[in-house]
Structures are given as structure tokens and as C-alpha cells.
XYZ file of C-alpha atoms in Angstrom:
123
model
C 0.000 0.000 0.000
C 1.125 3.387 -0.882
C 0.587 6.626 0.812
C 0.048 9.877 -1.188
C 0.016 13.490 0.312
C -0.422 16.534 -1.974
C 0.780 20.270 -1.036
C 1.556 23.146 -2.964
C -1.884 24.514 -3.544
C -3.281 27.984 -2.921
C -4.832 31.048 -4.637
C -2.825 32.797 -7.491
C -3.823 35.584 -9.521
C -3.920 34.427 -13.531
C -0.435 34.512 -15.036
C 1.420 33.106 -11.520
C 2.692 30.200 -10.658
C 1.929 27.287 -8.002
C 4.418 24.032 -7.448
C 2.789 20.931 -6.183
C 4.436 18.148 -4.876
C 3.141 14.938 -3.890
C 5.200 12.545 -1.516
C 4.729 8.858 -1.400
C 5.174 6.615 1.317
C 4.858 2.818 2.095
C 5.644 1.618 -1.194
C 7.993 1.524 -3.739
C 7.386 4.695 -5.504
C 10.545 3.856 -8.480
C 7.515 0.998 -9.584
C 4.896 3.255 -10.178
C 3.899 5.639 -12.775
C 2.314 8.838 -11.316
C 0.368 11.342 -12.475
C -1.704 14.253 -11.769
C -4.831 14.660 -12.257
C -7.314 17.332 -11.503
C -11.067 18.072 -10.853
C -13.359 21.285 -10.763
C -16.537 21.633 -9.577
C -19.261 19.626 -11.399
C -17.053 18.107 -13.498
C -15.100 14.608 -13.822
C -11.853 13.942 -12.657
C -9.802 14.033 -15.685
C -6.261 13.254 -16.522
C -2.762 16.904 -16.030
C -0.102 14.591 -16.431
C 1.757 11.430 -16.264
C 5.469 10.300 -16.054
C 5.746 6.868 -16.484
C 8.905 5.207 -13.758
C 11.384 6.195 -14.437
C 10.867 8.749 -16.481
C 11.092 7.610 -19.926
C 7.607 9.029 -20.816
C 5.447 12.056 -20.276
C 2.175 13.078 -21.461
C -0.166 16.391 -20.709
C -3.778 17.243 -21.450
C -3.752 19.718 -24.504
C -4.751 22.425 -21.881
C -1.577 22.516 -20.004
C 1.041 21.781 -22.570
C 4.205 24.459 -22.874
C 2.548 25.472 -19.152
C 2.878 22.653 -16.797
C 5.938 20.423 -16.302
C 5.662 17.069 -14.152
C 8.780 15.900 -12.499
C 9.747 13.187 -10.394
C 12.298 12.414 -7.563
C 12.981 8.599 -7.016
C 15.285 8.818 -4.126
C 12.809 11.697 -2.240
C 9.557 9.882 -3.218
C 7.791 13.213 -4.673
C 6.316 14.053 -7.655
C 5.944 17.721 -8.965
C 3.879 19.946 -10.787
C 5.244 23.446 -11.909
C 2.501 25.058 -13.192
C 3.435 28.206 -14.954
C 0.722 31.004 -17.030
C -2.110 29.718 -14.490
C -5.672 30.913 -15.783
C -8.645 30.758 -14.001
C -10.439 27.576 -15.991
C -7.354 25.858 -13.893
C -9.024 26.302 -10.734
C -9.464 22.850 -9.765
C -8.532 20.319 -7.303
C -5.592 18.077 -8.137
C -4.405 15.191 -6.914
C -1.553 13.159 -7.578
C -2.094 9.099 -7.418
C 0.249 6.367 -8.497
C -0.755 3.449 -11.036
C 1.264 0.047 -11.613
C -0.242 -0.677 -14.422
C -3.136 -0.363 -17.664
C -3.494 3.014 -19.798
C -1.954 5.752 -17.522
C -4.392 8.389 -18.751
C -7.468 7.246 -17.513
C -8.544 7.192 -13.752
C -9.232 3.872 -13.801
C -5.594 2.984 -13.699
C -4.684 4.064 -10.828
C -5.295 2.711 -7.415
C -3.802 5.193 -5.203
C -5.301 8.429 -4.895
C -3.768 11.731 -2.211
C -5.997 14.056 -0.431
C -6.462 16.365 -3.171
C -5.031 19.884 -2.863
C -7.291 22.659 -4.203
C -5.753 24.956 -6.807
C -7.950 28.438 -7.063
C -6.692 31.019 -9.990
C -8.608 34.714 -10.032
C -8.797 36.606 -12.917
């Protein structure tokens, strides 16, 4: 069983910045891929980002391409998310979660879920 914990979120005015990290414990985080995903109100959970272990691959959602960057630290456990150019439709709760296996852009994938940390961005 793995343990996530998100932090990093908070209220930015559009065009700032917010860094999110997610630490894992109770597992072997090098085994999983992890990715972010995020959630607004009224609206499914849908897929930021993903890095697979050890970083070979990377995907992002069209909407957050050239702003966000995921990164990963095997030997702290954590998992990052810069996000640059925040707008408001990125107001959202994110979480980070950790999958070991299947199609590592859908939900479904991924059996371990953090907290969520809510991200709010004013225009």
C-alpha cells in the first residue's frame, strides 16, 4: 500500500505560478507511474499529467502543454507539478495518485489516490 500526500496549492492571480508536490510513502514509488490529475466543480476527474517510472515518458492534457511540467524524484519519493501562465479555468482540485499498471491516462488505472489539494486562480 502506498501513501500519497499533496501540497503546494493555494490562490494565485492568472499569469502566476503554483508548485505541487506529492510525496509517497509505504511503497515503492521507483515501480509506479504517477500522475496528476485534476477536478473542478461539477465536473469529472480528468487526466494533467503522467510520467511513467522512471521517467522515460510524459504526457499532458492539450490544456496545459508548454505550461505545466511534471517531475519526479525517485530517491525523495515526490512528484511535482510546476505550473506556470495559471488561468482561471485551472481552478481545480488536483491530486496526484500512483498506477502500476493499464493506460496511464485514464482514472481507472490508478489505485492510489492523495488528499487532493485545491488549486484556485482569479482573474
Amino acid at each position: 500500500q502506498v501513501q500519497l500526500v499533496e501540497s503546494g496549492g493555494g490562490l494565485v492571480q492568472a499569469g502566476g505560478s503554483l508548485r505541487l508536490s506529492c510525496a509517497a510513502s509505504g511503497g515503492t514509488f521507483s515501480t509506479y507511474t504517477m500522475g496528476w490529475f485534476r477536478q473542478a466543480p461539477g465536473k469529472e476527474r480528468d487526466i494533467v499529467t503522467a510520467m511513467t517510472r522512471a521517467g522515460a515518458f510524459t504526457y499532458y492534457a492539450d490544456s496545459v502543454k508548454g505550461r505545466f511540467t511534471i517531475s519526479r524524484d525517485n530517491a525523495k519519493n515526490t512528484v511535482y507539478l510546476q505550473m506556470n501562465s495559471l488561468k482561471p479555468e485551472d481552478t481545480a482540485v488536483y491530486y496526484c495518485a500512483a498506477s502500476t499498471s493499464g493506460i496511464f491516462t485514464r482514472v481507472s488505472s490508478y489505485g492510489y489516490w492523495g488528499q487532493g489539494t485545491q488549486v484556485t486562480v482569479s482573474s
